[in-house]
Tab-separated table of C-alpha atoms in Angstrom:
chain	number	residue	atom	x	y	z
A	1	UNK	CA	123.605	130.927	60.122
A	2	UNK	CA	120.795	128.939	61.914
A	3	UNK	CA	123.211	127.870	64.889
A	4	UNK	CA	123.572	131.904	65.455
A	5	UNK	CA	121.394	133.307	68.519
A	6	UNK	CA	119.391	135.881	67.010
A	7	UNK	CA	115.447	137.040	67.242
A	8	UNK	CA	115.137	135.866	63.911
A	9	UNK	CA	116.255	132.599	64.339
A	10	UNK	CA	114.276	132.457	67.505
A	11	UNK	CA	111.349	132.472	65.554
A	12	UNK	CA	111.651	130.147	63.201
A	13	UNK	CA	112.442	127.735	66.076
A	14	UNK	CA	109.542	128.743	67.560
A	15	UNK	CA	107.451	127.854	63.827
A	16	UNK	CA	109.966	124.271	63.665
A	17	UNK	CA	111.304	125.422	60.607
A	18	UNK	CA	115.092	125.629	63.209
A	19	UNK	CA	115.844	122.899	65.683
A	20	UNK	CA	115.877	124.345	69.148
A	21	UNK	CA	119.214	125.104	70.422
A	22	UNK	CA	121.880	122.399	72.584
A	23	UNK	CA	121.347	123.603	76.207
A	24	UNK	CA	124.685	124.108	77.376
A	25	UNK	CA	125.548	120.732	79.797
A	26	UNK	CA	125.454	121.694	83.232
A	27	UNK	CA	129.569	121.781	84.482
A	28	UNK	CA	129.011	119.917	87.979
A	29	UNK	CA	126.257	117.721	86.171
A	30	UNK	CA	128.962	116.540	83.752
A	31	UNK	CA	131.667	116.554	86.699
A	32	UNK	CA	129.240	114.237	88.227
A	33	UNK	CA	128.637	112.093	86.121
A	34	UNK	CA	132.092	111.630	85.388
A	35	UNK	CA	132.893	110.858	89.217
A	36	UNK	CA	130.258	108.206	89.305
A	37	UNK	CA	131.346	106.438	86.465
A	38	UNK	CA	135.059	106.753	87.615
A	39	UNK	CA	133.482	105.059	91.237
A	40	UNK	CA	131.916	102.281	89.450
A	41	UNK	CA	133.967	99.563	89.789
A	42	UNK	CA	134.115	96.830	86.717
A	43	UNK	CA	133.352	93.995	89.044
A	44	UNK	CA	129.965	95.656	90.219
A	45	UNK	CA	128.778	94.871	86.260
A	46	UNK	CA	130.018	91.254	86.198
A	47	UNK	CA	128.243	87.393	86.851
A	48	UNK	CA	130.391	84.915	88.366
A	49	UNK	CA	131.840	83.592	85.197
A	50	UNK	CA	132.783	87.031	84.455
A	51	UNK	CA	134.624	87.204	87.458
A	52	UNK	CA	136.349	84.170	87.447
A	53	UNK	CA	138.199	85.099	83.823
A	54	UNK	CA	138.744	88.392	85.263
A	55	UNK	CA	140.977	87.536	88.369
A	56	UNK	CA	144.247	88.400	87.148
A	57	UNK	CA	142.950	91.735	86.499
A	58	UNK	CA	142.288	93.262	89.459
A	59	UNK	CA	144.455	94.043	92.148
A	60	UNK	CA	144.954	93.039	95.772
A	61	UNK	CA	143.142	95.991	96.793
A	62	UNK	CA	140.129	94.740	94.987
A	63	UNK	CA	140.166	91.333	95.853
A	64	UNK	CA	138.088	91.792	99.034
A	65	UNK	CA	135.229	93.167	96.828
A	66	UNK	CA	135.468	90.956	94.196
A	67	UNK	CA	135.351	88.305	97.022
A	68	UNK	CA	132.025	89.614	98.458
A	69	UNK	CA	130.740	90.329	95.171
A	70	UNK	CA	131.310	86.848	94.244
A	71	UNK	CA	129.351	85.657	97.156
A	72	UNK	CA	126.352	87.851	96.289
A	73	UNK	CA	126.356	86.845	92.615
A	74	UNK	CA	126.494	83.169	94.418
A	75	UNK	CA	123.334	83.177	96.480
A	76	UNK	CA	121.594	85.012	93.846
A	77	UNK	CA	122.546	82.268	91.673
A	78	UNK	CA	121.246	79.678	94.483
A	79	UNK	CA	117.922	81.299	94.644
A	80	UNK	CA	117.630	81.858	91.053
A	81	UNK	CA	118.028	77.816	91.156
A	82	UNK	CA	115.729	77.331	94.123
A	83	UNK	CA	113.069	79.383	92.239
A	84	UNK	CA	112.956	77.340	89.210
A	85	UNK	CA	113.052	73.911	91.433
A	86	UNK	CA	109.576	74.504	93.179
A	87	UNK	CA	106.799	76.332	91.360
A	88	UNK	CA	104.576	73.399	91.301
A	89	UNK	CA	102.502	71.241	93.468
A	90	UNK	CA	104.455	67.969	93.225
A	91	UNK	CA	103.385	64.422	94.251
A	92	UNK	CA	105.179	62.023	96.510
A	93	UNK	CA	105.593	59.052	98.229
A	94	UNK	CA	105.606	57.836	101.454
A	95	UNK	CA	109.209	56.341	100.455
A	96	UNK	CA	110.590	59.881	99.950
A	97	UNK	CA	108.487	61.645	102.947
A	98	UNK	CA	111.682	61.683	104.842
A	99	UNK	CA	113.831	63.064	101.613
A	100	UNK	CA	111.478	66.075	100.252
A	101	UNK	CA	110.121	66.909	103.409
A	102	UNK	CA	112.471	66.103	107.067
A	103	UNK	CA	115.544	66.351	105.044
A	104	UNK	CA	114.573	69.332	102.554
A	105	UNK	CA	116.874	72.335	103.114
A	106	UNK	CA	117.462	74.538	106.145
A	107	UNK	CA	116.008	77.682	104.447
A	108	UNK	CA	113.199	76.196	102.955
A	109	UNK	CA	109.591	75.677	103.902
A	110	UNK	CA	107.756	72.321	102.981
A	111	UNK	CA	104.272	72.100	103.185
A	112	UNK	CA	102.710	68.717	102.982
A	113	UNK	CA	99.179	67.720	102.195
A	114	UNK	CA	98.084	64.315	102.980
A	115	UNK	CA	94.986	63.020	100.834
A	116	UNK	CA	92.709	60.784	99.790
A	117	UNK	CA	91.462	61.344	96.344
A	118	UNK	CA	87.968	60.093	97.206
A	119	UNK	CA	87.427	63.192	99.729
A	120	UNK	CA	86.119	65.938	98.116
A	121	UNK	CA	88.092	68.582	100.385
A	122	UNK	CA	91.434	66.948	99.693
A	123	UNK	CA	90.543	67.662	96.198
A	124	UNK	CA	89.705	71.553	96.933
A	125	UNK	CA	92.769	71.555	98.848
A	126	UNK	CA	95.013	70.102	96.352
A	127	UNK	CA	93.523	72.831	93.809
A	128	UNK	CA	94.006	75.619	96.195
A	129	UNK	CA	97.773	74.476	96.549
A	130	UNK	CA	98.619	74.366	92.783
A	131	UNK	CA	98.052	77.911	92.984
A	132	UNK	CA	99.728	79.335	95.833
A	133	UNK	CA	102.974	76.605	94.218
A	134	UNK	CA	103.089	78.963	91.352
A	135	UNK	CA	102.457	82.182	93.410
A	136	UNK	CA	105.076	81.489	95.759
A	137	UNK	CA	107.611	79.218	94.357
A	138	UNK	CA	110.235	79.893	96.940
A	139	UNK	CA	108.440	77.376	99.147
A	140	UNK	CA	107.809	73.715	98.715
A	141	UNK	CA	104.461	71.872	98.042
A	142	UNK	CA	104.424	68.268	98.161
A	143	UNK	CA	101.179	66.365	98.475
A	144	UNK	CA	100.686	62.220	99.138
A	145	UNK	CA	98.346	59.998	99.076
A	146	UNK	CA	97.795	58.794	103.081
A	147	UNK	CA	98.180	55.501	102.829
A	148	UNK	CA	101.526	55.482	101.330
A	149	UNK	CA	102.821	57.567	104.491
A	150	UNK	CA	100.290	56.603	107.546
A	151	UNK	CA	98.676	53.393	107.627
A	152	UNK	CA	94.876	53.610	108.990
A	153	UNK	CA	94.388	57.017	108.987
A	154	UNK	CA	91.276	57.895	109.772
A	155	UNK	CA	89.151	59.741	107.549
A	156	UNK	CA	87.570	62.462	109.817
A	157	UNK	CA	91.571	63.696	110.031
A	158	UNK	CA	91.678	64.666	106.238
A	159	UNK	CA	92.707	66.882	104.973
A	160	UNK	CA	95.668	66.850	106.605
A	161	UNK	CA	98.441	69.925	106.138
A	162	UNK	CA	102.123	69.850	107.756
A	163	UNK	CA	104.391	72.902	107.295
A	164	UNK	CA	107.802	71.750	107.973
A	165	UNK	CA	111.305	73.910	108.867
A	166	UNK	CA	114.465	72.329	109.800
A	167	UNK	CA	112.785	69.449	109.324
A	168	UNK	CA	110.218	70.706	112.169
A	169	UNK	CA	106.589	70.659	112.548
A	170	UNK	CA	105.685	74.506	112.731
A	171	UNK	CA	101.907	74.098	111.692
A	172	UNK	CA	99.240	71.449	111.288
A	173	UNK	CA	95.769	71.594	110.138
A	174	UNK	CA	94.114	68.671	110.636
A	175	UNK	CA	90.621	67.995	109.594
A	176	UNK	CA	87.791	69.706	107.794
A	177	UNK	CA	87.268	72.414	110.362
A	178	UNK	CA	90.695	73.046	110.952
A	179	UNK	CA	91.634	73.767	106.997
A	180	UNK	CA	89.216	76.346	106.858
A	181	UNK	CA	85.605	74.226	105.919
A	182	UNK	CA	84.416	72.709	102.422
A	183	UNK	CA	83.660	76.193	101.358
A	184	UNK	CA	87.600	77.440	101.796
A	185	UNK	CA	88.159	80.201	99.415
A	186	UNK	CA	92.186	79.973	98.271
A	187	UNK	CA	93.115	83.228	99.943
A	188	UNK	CA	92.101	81.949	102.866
A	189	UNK	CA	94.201	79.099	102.962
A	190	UNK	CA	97.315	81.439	101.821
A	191	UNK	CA	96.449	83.626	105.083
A	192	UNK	CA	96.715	79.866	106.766
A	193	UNK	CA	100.156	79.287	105.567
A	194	UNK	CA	101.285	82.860	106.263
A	195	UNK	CA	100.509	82.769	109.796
A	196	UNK	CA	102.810	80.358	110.366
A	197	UNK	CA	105.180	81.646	108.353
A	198	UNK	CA	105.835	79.598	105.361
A	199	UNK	CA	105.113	82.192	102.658
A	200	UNK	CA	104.783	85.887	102.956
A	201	UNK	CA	101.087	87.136	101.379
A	202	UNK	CA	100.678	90.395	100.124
A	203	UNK	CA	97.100	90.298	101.661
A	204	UNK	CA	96.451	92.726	104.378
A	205	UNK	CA	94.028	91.374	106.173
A	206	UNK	CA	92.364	87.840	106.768
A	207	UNK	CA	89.785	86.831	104.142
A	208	UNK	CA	87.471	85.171	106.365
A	209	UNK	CA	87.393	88.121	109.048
A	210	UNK	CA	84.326	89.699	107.622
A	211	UNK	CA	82.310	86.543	107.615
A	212	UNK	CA	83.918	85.819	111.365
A	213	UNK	CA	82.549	89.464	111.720
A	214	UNK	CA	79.091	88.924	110.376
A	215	UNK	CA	78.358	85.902	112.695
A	216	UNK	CA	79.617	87.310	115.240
A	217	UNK	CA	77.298	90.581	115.250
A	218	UNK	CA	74.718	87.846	114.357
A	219	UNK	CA	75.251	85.870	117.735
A	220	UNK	CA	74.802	89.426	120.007
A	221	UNK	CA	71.743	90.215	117.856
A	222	UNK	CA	69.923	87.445	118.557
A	223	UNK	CA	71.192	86.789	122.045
A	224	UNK	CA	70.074	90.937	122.591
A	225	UNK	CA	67.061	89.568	121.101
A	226	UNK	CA	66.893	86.766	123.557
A	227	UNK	CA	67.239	89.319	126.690
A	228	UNK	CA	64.988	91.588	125.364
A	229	UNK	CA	62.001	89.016	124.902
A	230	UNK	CA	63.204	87.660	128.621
A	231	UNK	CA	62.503	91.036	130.375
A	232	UNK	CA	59.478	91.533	128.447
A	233	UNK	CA	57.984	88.594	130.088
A	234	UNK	CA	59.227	89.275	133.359
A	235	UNK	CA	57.074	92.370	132.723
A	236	UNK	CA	53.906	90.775	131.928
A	237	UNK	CA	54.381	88.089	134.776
A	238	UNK	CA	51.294	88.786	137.494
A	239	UNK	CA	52.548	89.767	140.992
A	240	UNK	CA	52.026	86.888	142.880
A	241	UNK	CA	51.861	87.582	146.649
């Protein structure tokens, strides 16, 4: 009898020529398991169609739940949808400024880039924001040519970047020097945007901080330089008396 627990059998389980023997299933393991599958409620499993056929099924003392589960499926639903709406850096008009951007939803971030193609920045800039659209497609990218929003706008104020919020200003980079110079690197424009709050990075520090770093320790060597040479000549200077 191969199911009977003798040495024998043991070892020809132990050569594979027996299957090993069916632990026992631990009692409170199965008692357990049994519980949580008698907590779960049906509801917990469903999407909102799902729960909309199922109404007449559950009882008043459910309701409540299926209520709040209802909203949750909801806004999941809504952000699902939000998600697949933005993803991409999208161009506009001046004619819709105030529709995608002022008027955009409460819970969304908008950030604008004004442009002129014939700058080569704006064109970095518009590159860099393609690919934080796709990395973070929770918020909103727009970008428009200037003239088609702001008549006369002066060249040494592009590129120009608005993060809206409520249909609020809550950051502004204006200029060259301001977006982070012609050599901006794209993670340094997504530490930018974070600051202020319109996406959340998964970088830990800023980008640019070692370079900020390095010129820094630059400046105090050479103005320890300058010192330096300064007493040495006040040194050599003849006594005059």
């Amino acid at each position: 009898d191969p199911n009977e627990d003798t040495e024998w059998n043991d070892v020809l389980r132990d050569f594979g020529i027996l299957p090993p023997k069916e632990k026992p299933k631990d009692e409170i393991e199965e008692m357990v398991l049994r519980l949580q599958k008698e907590a779960e409620k049906p509801y917990e499993r469903m999407n909102l169609k799902e729960l909309k056929e199922a109404e007449d099924d559950f009882d008043e003392a459910d309701m409540k739940a299926v209520e709040m589960y209802r909203q949750q499926r909801l806004q999941e639903w809504k952000h699902l949808q939000r998600r697949q709406k933005y993803g991409e850096l999208r161009e506009i008009s001046g004619e819709q400024y105030v529709k995608e951007v002022t008027n955009a939803p409460e819970d969304v971030w908008v950030i604008i880039h004004l442009y002129r193609s014939s700058i080569p920045m704006c064109l970095l800039i518009n590159q860099h924001l393609g690919l934080l659209a796709g990395k973070f497609p929770e918020a909103k990218f727009v970008k428009a040519v200037v003239n088609s929003c702001i008549q006369n706008y002066h060249d040494r104020c592009l590129p120009t970047i608005f993060v809206y919020k409520t249909g609020q200003i809550k950051g502004r980079f204006i200029g060259v020097a301001e977006c982070g110079g012609i050599n901006l690197k794209v993670e340094e424009l997504e530490w930018k945007l974070a600051e202020v709050g319109a996406i959340k990075t998964d970088l830990e520090e800023n980008p640019k901080k070692d370079i900020m770093d390095m010129m820094t320790f630059s400046m105090q060597n050479i103005s320890a330089h300058k010192d330096t040479n300064t007493k040495n000549s006040d040194v050599m200077k003849p006594d005059i008396t």
